[in-house]
Amino acid sequence: MAVLKAFKAIRPRKDIASKVAELPYDVMSSEEAREIAKNNVYSFLHVDKAEIDLDKNINPYDKKVYEKANENLNKMIDNNILVQDQKNNFYIYRLTRNGKSQTGIVGCTSIDDYIKNKIKKHEYTRKDKEQDRINHVDICDANTGPIFLTYKYNEKINNIINMWTEKEPVYDFTAADGVRHEVWVIDGDETIKNICDLFKNIDSLYIADGHHRAASAVKVGIKRRKENPNYSGYEEFNFFLSVLFPHSDLNIIDYNRVVKDLNGLSVEEYIVKVSEKFNVDVYEGEGAYKPSYKGTYGMYLNGKWYKLAAKKGTYNSDDPVDKLDVSILQNNLLAPILGIDDPRTNDRISFVGGIRGLGELEKRVEKEDMGVAFSMYPTTLEELMNIADAGKVMPPKSTWFEPKLRSGLFIHKLR
């Protein structure tokens, strides 16, 4: 049973929604955010990365940054850039990239469902990143960025979405990266109740993206409960902003790896060692090698692309984590040969989202003096859900979801 709650969204005026909406705070640096928002007073980066409005030398985790975020959020509300709806609604959010759409319901999910593992995780979180968003949510008194959740396809929910998306959207714009964003408001009380009832029949929700935002929202909710010992459980701080997509709509793309050097090996020595666990063939095709099926990898080394295929015995078939392609590469090559024992902390490895293309891997090796790059076959959504159901976690940088949800289209106040 999953709890989904309607809410009074704070959201942009229709005429400026495209100017407000921005990519999530964690996919860009402070410098990039300053450049993006420098001529746009409407940009939600003034809230999500408020250090851009302070001295360039300020620590982005300074309390003044969170206080500036709160000030900017309230200013956007006071200036009628953001307006709060008068009643509790659900919303439909559709993103379309390269002709493929994903359509989700925007609402608030329960911190208790997260605590009880009805909202399932597949990644570890870092305390420093959690603390950043705890401070942001607590001081802004709001969830400013949605958590990206998924659920197993439900035909009745899909029928409701199809019915409401026949109406004219309240927002419809295409961002600079070519992604089209459409939003509809579900304001019918009977439909809202029906959606709530349908989600009660869904056993589990899965975090696709936003583990740190989710963990932080929950910890702020727990903090507020301690501050309000007579809480009823219905207060807004008991819930956090989410967008829920059916798993059939989602697309995971490759998350590739680049390693700085060959760990003291010559090219010849390195290939001999790799050949113990992988079949290694020079790629004779044009351009870069993009793996087309599980268990294969591209490797860019010394100006050439190679095709790697994992040999039998490189993973434990009973462990859903061990048989991930990212695990096979980590356990049989990155750790034992290249010395990348902990990819979370080792500064010799970098991760490159597939959205950048495989040319980025060649560039890193050729122009940035890296040693070797690997192109990956994407993790599947079924693998993600199986691992979450087993109560396990994936290795770092196992999934990259595109397109990214925009921040600023929906804000959830905690009171």
Coordinates of C-alpha atoms in Angstrom, one line a residue:
M1 CA 0.0 0.0 0.0
A2 CA 1.6 3.3 -1.1
V3 CA 0.3 6.6 0.2
L4 CA 0.0 9.4 -2.4
K5 CA -1.3 12.8 -1.3
A6 CA -2.6 15.7 -3.3
F7 CA -1.2 19.1 -2.4
K8 CA -1.4 22.9 -3.2
A9 CA 1.6 23.3 -5.5
I10 CA 3.5 26.6 -5.6
R11 CA 4.2 26.9 -9.3
P12 CA 5.2 29.5 -12.0
R13 CA 2.8 31.7 -13.9
K14 CA 2.0 30.2 -17.3
D15 CA 3.8 32.9 -19.3
I16 CA 7.1 32.5 -17.5
A17 CA 7.2 28.7 -16.7
S18 CA 9.9 28.1 -19.3
K19 CA 12.1 30.8 -17.8
V20 CA 11.7 29.5 -14.2
A21 CA 12.3 25.8 -14.9
E22 CA 15.9 24.6 -14.6
L23 CA 17.8 21.3 -14.5
P24 CA 18.4 19.8 -11.0
Y25 CA 20.9 21.5 -8.7
D26 CA 23.3 18.5 -8.7
V27 CA 24.0 18.3 -12.5
M28 CA 25.9 21.5 -12.7
S29 CA 28.6 23.4 -10.9
S30 CA 28.1 26.8 -9.2
E31 CA 30.0 28.4 -12.1
E32 CA 27.8 26.8 -14.7
A33 CA 24.7 27.9 -12.7
R34 CA 26.0 31.5 -12.5
E35 CA 26.3 31.6 -16.3
I36 CA 22.9 30.0 -16.9
A37 CA 21.0 32.4 -14.6
K38 CA 23.0 35.6 -15.0
N39 CA 20.5 37.3 -17.3
N40 CA 17.4 35.5 -16.0
V41 CA 15.8 36.8 -12.8
Y42 CA 13.1 34.1 -13.1
S43 CA 15.6 31.2 -13.0
F44 CA 14.9 28.7 -10.2
L45 CA 18.7 28.4 -9.8
H46 CA 18.4 31.5 -7.6
V47 CA 16.7 29.2 -5.2
D48 CA 18.3 25.8 -5.8
K49 CA 21.9 27.2 -6.1
A50 CA 21.5 30.4 -4.2
E51 CA 25.3 30.8 -3.9
I52 CA 25.1 32.4 -7.4
D53 CA 23.7 35.5 -5.8
L54 CA 26.5 35.8 -3.2
D55 CA 30.3 36.3 -3.3
K56 CA 32.0 33.9 -5.7
N57 CA 34.3 32.7 -2.9
I58 CA 31.5 31.7 -0.5
N59 CA 31.3 28.1 0.5
P60 CA 28.1 26.7 -1.1
Y61 CA 27.3 24.9 2.2
D62 CA 27.5 28.2 4.2
K63 CA 24.3 28.9 6.1
K64 CA 24.1 32.2 4.3
V65 CA 23.5 30.3 1.0
Y66 CA 20.4 28.5 2.4
E67 CA 19.1 31.7 3.9
K68 CA 19.5 33.4 0.5
A69 CA 17.6 30.5 -1.1
N70 CA 14.7 31.1 1.3
E71 CA 14.8 34.8 0.7
N72 CA 14.8 34.3 -3.1
L73 CA 12.0 31.8 -2.9
N74 CA 9.8 34.1 -0.9
K75 CA 10.7 37.0 -3.2
M76 CA 9.5 34.9 -6.2
I77 CA 6.2 34.3 -4.4
D78 CA 5.8 37.9 -3.3
N79 CA 6.5 39.1 -6.9
N80 CA 3.9 36.7 -8.3
I81 CA 6.5 34.7 -10.2
L82 CA 5.4 31.7 -8.3
V83 CA 1.7 31.3 -7.2
Q84 CA 0.2 28.7 -4.9
D85 CA -2.9 26.8 -6.0
Q86 CA -5.9 27.3 -3.8
K87 CA -6.8 23.6 -3.4
N88 CA -5.1 20.2 -3.2
N89 CA -4.5 18.8 -6.7
F90 CA -2.5 16.2 -8.4
Y91 CA -0.6 17.2 -11.5
I92 CA 0.6 15.3 -14.6
Y93 CA 4.1 16.0 -15.9
R94 CA 5.2 14.7 -19.3
L95 CA 8.7 15.0 -20.7
T96 CA 9.4 14.2 -24.4
R97 CA 12.9 13.7 -25.7
N98 CA 13.8 12.4 -29.2
G99 CA 10.2 11.4 -29.8
K100 CA 9.9 9.3 -26.6
S101 CA 7.7 10.5 -23.8
Q102 CA 7.4 9.6 -20.1
T103 CA 4.3 10.8 -18.2
G104 CA 4.0 10.8 -14.4
I105 CA 1.8 12.0 -11.6
V106 CA 3.1 14.7 -9.4
G107 CA 2.0 14.4 -5.7
C108 CA 3.4 13.9 -2.2
T109 CA 4.6 10.6 -0.9
S110 CA 4.9 9.6 2.7
I111 CA 8.0 9.7 4.8
D112 CA 6.7 6.7 6.7
D113 CA 6.6 4.7 3.4
Y114 CA 10.3 5.6 3.0
I115 CA 11.1 4.6 6.6
K116 CA 9.2 1.3 6.2
N117 CA 10.9 0.6 2.8
K118 CA 7.7 0.8 0.8
I119 CA 9.6 3.4 -1.1
K120 CA 12.7 1.3 -2.1
K121 CA 16.2 2.5 -2.6
H122 CA 19.0 1.2 -4.7
E123 CA 21.9 3.5 -3.8
Y124 CA 23.8 4.5 -0.7
T125 CA 23.8 8.2 0.2
R126 CA 26.6 10.4 1.4
K127 CA 26.1 12.3 4.7
D128 CA 27.6 15.6 3.3
K129 CA 25.2 15.6 0.4
E130 CA 22.3 14.7 2.6
Q131 CA 23.2 17.5 5.0
D132 CA 23.3 20.0 2.2
R133 CA 19.7 19.2 1.2
I134 CA 18.5 18.9 4.8
N135 CA 19.6 22.5 5.4
H136 CA 18.1 23.6 2.1
V137 CA 14.7 22.0 2.7
D138 CA 14.6 23.0 6.4
I139 CA 15.5 26.6 5.9
C140 CA 13.4 27.1 2.8
D141 CA 10.5 25.2 4.5
A142 CA 9.8 23.5 1.2
N143 CA 10.7 20.7 -1.1
T144 CA 12.0 22.6 -4.1
G145 CA 13.0 19.6 -6.2
P146 CA 10.9 16.5 -6.9
I147 CA 12.0 12.9 -6.2
F148 CA 11.9 10.8 -9.3
L149 CA 10.0 7.6 -8.5
T150 CA 8.7 4.7 -10.5
Y151 CA 6.1 2.0 -10.0
K152 CA 5.1 -1.1 -12.0
Y153 CA 2.7 -0.2 -14.8
N154 CA -0.9 0.0 -13.7
E155 CA -3.6 0.1 -16.5
K156 CA -6.2 2.0 -14.4
I157 CA -3.7 4.7 -13.5
N158 CA -2.6 4.9 -17.1
N159 CA -6.3 5.3 -18.2
I160 CA -6.7 8.3 -15.9
I161 CA -3.5 9.9 -17.3
N162 CA -4.7 9.4 -20.8
M163 CA -8.0 10.9 -20.1
W164 CA -6.6 14.1 -18.5
T165 CA -3.9 14.6 -21.0
E166 CA -6.5 15.0 -23.7
K167 CA -7.1 18.4 -22.2
E168 CA -5.0 21.5 -22.9
P169 CA -1.9 21.6 -20.7
V170 CA -1.2 24.5 -18.4
Y171 CA 2.5 24.4 -19.4
D172 CA 3.9 23.4 -22.8
F173 CA 7.4 24.5 -23.7
T174 CA 10.6 23.0 -25.1
A175 CA 13.8 23.7 -23.2
A176 CA 17.1 24.6 -24.7
D177 CA 18.2 20.9 -24.7
G178 CA 15.3 20.0 -26.9
V179 CA 13.2 18.3 -24.1
R180 CA 9.5 19.2 -24.3
H181 CA 7.7 19.7 -20.9
E182 CA 4.0 19.6 -20.5
V183 CA 1.9 19.9 -17.3
W184 CA -1.8 19.3 -16.6
V185 CA -3.7 20.0 -13.4
I186 CA -5.9 17.2 -12.0
D187 CA -8.4 19.2 -9.9
G188 CA -11.4 16.9 -9.9
D189 CA -12.0 15.6 -6.4
E190 CA -13.4 12.3 -7.5
T191 CA -10.4 11.6 -9.7
I192 CA -8.0 12.7 -6.9
K193 CA -9.7 10.2 -4.6
N194 CA -9.5 7.5 -7.3
I195 CA -5.8 8.0 -7.8
C196 CA -5.2 7.8 -4.0
D197 CA -7.1 4.5 -3.9
L198 CA -5.3 3.1 -6.8
F199 CA -1.9 3.8 -5.3
K200 CA -3.1 2.0 -2.1
N201 CA -3.1 -1.2 -4.2
I202 CA 0.6 -0.7 -5.3
D203 CA 3.0 -2.5 -3.0
S204 CA 6.2 -0.7 -3.7
L205 CA 7.5 2.6 -5.2
Y206 CA 11.1 2.7 -6.4
I207 CA 13.5 5.7 -6.3
A208 CA 14.8 6.1 -9.8
D209 CA 16.7 9.3 -9.2
G210 CA 17.0 11.6 -6.2
H211 CA 18.2 9.4 -3.3
H212 CA 19.8 12.4 -1.5
R213 CA 16.8 14.6 -1.9
A214 CA 14.5 11.8 -0.6
A215 CA 16.7 11.0 2.4
S216 CA 17.0 14.7 3.3
A217 CA 13.2 15.3 3.0
V218 CA 12.6 12.4 5.3
K219 CA 15.1 13.6 7.9
V220 CA 13.6 17.0 7.9
G221 CA 10.2 15.4 8.4
I222 CA 11.5 13.5 11.4
K223 CA 13.1 16.6 12.8
R224 CA 9.7 18.5 12.5
R225 CA 8.0 15.6 14.3
K226 CA 10.4 16.0 17.2
E227 CA 9.7 19.7 17.2
N228 CA 6.0 19.0 17.2
P229 CA 5.4 16.0 19.5
N230 CA 1.6 16.3 19.1
Y231 CA 1.8 16.0 15.3
S232 CA -1.2 14.2 13.7
G233 CA 0.6 12.7 10.7
Y234 CA -1.3 14.8 8.2
E235 CA 0.9 17.9 8.4
E236 CA 2.8 18.6 5.2
F237 CA 6.2 17.9 6.7
N238 CA 5.1 14.2 6.8
F239 CA 5.2 14.1 3.0
F240 CA 7.7 15.0 0.2
L241 CA 7.4 16.1 -3.4
S242 CA 7.5 13.3 -5.9
V243 CA 6.9 12.5 -9.6
L244 CA 5.8 8.9 -10.1
F245 CA 6.2 7.3 -13.6
P246 CA 5.2 3.9 -14.7
H247 CA 8.3 1.7 -15.2
S248 CA 7.3 1.1 -18.9
D249 CA 7.9 4.8 -19.7
L250 CA 11.4 5.1 -18.4
N251 CA 14.7 5.0 -20.1
I252 CA 18.1 4.3 -18.5
I253 CA 21.1 5.2 -20.6
D254 CA 24.7 4.2 -20.3
Y255 CA 26.9 5.5 -17.5
N256 CA 30.5 5.2 -18.7
R257 CA 33.9 5.0 -17.0
V258 CA 37.3 6.7 -17.6
V259 CA 40.4 5.8 -15.6
K260 CA 43.4 8.0 -15.4
D261 CA 46.2 5.4 -16.0
L262 CA 46.9 1.7 -16.4
N263 CA 48.1 1.3 -12.8
G264 CA 51.8 1.0 -13.8
L265 CA 51.2 -1.6 -16.6
S266 CA 52.3 -1.3 -20.2
V267 CA 49.5 -1.5 -22.8
E268 CA 50.7 -5.0 -23.6
E269 CA 50.8 -6.2 -20.0
Y270 CA 47.4 -4.6 -19.4
I271 CA 45.7 -6.4 -22.3
V272 CA 47.1 -9.7 -21.3
K273 CA 45.6 -9.3 -17.8
V274 CA 42.2 -8.2 -19.2
S275 CA 42.2 -11.2 -21.5
E276 CA 42.1 -13.5 -18.5
K277 CA 38.5 -12.5 -17.7
F278 CA 37.3 -11.0 -21.0
N279 CA 37.5 -11.8 -24.7
V280 CA 39.3 -8.8 -26.2
D281 CA 38.9 -7.9 -29.9
V282 CA 39.9 -4.8 -31.8
Y283 CA 36.8 -3.1 -33.0
E284 CA 36.8 -2.9 -36.8
G285 CA 33.7 -0.9 -37.3
E286 CA 33.4 2.9 -37.8
G287 CA 33.4 5.3 -34.9
A288 CA 33.2 4.2 -31.3
Y289 CA 32.0 0.9 -30.0
K290 CA 28.7 1.1 -28.2
P291 CA 27.7 -2.2 -26.5
S292 CA 24.4 -3.6 -27.9
Y293 CA 23.8 -6.4 -25.4
K294 CA 24.5 -7.3 -21.8
G295 CA 28.0 -8.6 -20.9
T296 CA 29.8 -6.6 -23.5
Y297 CA 31.9 -3.4 -23.1
G298 CA 33.7 -0.9 -25.3
M299 CA 37.3 0.0 -24.3
Y300 CA 39.1 3.0 -25.7
L301 CA 42.9 2.5 -25.3
N302 CA 45.9 3.9 -27.1
G303 CA 43.8 5.4 -29.9
K304 CA 41.8 2.3 -30.6
W305 CA 38.4 0.9 -29.6
Y306 CA 38.2 -2.7 -28.4
K307 CA 35.2 -4.9 -27.8
L308 CA 35.3 -6.8 -24.5
A309 CA 33.0 -9.7 -23.7
A310 CA 32.8 -11.2 -20.2
K311 CA 33.9 -14.8 -19.9
K312 CA 32.0 -17.4 -18.0
G313 CA 32.6 -17.3 -14.3
T314 CA 32.9 -13.5 -13.9
Y315 CA 29.9 -13.2 -11.7
N316 CA 27.7 -15.1 -9.2
S317 CA 24.4 -15.8 -11.0
D318 CA 22.4 -15.9 -7.8
D319 CA 23.3 -12.3 -6.8
P320 CA 21.4 -9.6 -8.6
V321 CA 24.1 -7.0 -7.8
D322 CA 27.0 -9.2 -8.8
K323 CA 25.7 -9.9 -12.3
L324 CA 25.2 -6.2 -13.2
D325 CA 27.5 -5.2 -16.0
V326 CA 29.0 -2.4 -13.8
S327 CA 29.8 -5.0 -11.1
I328 CA 31.4 -7.4 -13.6
L329 CA 33.6 -4.7 -14.8
Q330 CA 34.4 -3.4 -11.3
N331 CA 35.1 -6.9 -9.8
N332 CA 37.1 -8.3 -12.7
L333 CA 39.0 -5.4 -14.2
L334 CA 38.7 -2.0 -12.4
A335 CA 39.6 -3.3 -9.0
P336 CA 42.0 -6.2 -9.6
I337 CA 43.9 -4.8 -12.6
L338 CA 43.5 -1.0 -12.4
G339 CA 43.5 -0.7 -8.6
I340 CA 40.1 1.1 -8.3
D341 CA 39.1 -0.6 -5.1
D342 CA 36.4 2.0 -4.1
P343 CA 35.0 3.9 -7.1
R344 CA 33.2 6.2 -4.7
T345 CA 36.4 7.7 -3.3
N346 CA 39.2 6.9 -5.8
D347 CA 40.1 10.0 -7.7
R348 CA 41.6 8.0 -10.6
I349 CA 38.2 7.1 -12.0
S350 CA 35.6 9.5 -13.5
F351 CA 32.1 8.8 -14.7
V352 CA 30.5 10.1 -17.9
G353 CA 26.8 10.1 -18.5
G354 CA 25.9 8.6 -21.9
I355 CA 24.0 11.8 -22.8
R356 CA 27.5 13.3 -23.6
G357 CA 28.1 10.6 -26.3
L358 CA 31.1 8.3 -26.7
G359 CA 33.1 11.0 -28.3
E360 CA 33.4 12.5 -24.8
L361 CA 35.3 9.3 -23.8
E362 CA 37.8 9.7 -26.6
K363 CA 38.2 13.3 -25.7
R364 CA 39.0 12.5 -22.1
V365 CA 41.6 9.9 -23.1
E366 CA 43.2 12.0 -25.9
K367 CA 43.0 15.5 -24.6
E368 CA 42.8 15.2 -20.9
D369 CA 45.6 12.6 -20.6
M370 CA 43.4 9.8 -19.2
G371 CA 44.6 6.2 -19.6
V372 CA 41.5 4.1 -20.7
A373 CA 37.8 4.5 -21.1
F374 CA 34.9 2.1 -21.0
S375 CA 31.5 2.3 -22.8
M376 CA 28.8 0.4 -20.9
Y377 CA 25.5 -1.3 -21.8
P378 CA 22.8 0.4 -19.8
T379 CA 21.4 -1.2 -16.6
T380 CA 17.8 -2.2 -17.0
L381 CA 14.9 -1.0 -15.0
E382 CA 14.1 -4.6 -14.1
E383 CA 17.6 -5.0 -12.7
L384 CA 17.1 -1.9 -10.6
M385 CA 13.8 -3.1 -9.2
N386 CA 15.1 -6.6 -8.5
I387 CA 18.0 -5.2 -6.5
A388 CA 15.7 -2.8 -4.6
D389 CA 13.3 -5.7 -3.8
A390 CA 16.2 -7.7 -2.5
G391 CA 17.1 -4.9 -0.2
K392 CA 20.5 -4.5 -1.9
V393 CA 22.2 -1.5 -3.4
M394 CA 23.9 -0.9 -6.8
P395 CA 27.5 0.1 -7.3
P396 CA 27.9 3.9 -7.6
K397 CA 27.0 5.4 -11.0
S398 CA 25.1 2.5 -12.2
T399 CA 22.1 4.4 -13.7
W400 CA 21.7 7.6 -15.7
F401 CA 18.1 8.6 -16.4
E402 CA 17.2 11.0 -19.2
P403 CA 15.5 13.3 -19.5
K404 CA 16.0 15.1 -16.2
L405 CA 13.0 16.5 -14.3
R406 CA 13.0 20.3 -14.1
S407 CA 13.0 22.0 -10.8
G408 CA 10.8 25.0 -10.2
L409 CA 7.6 23.7 -11.8
F410 CA 6.3 22.4 -8.5
I411 CA 7.2 23.4 -5.0
H412 CA 5.8 21.8 -1.9
K413 CA 5.6 23.9 1.3
L414 CA 6.1 22.0 4.5
R415 CA 3.4 24.0 6.3

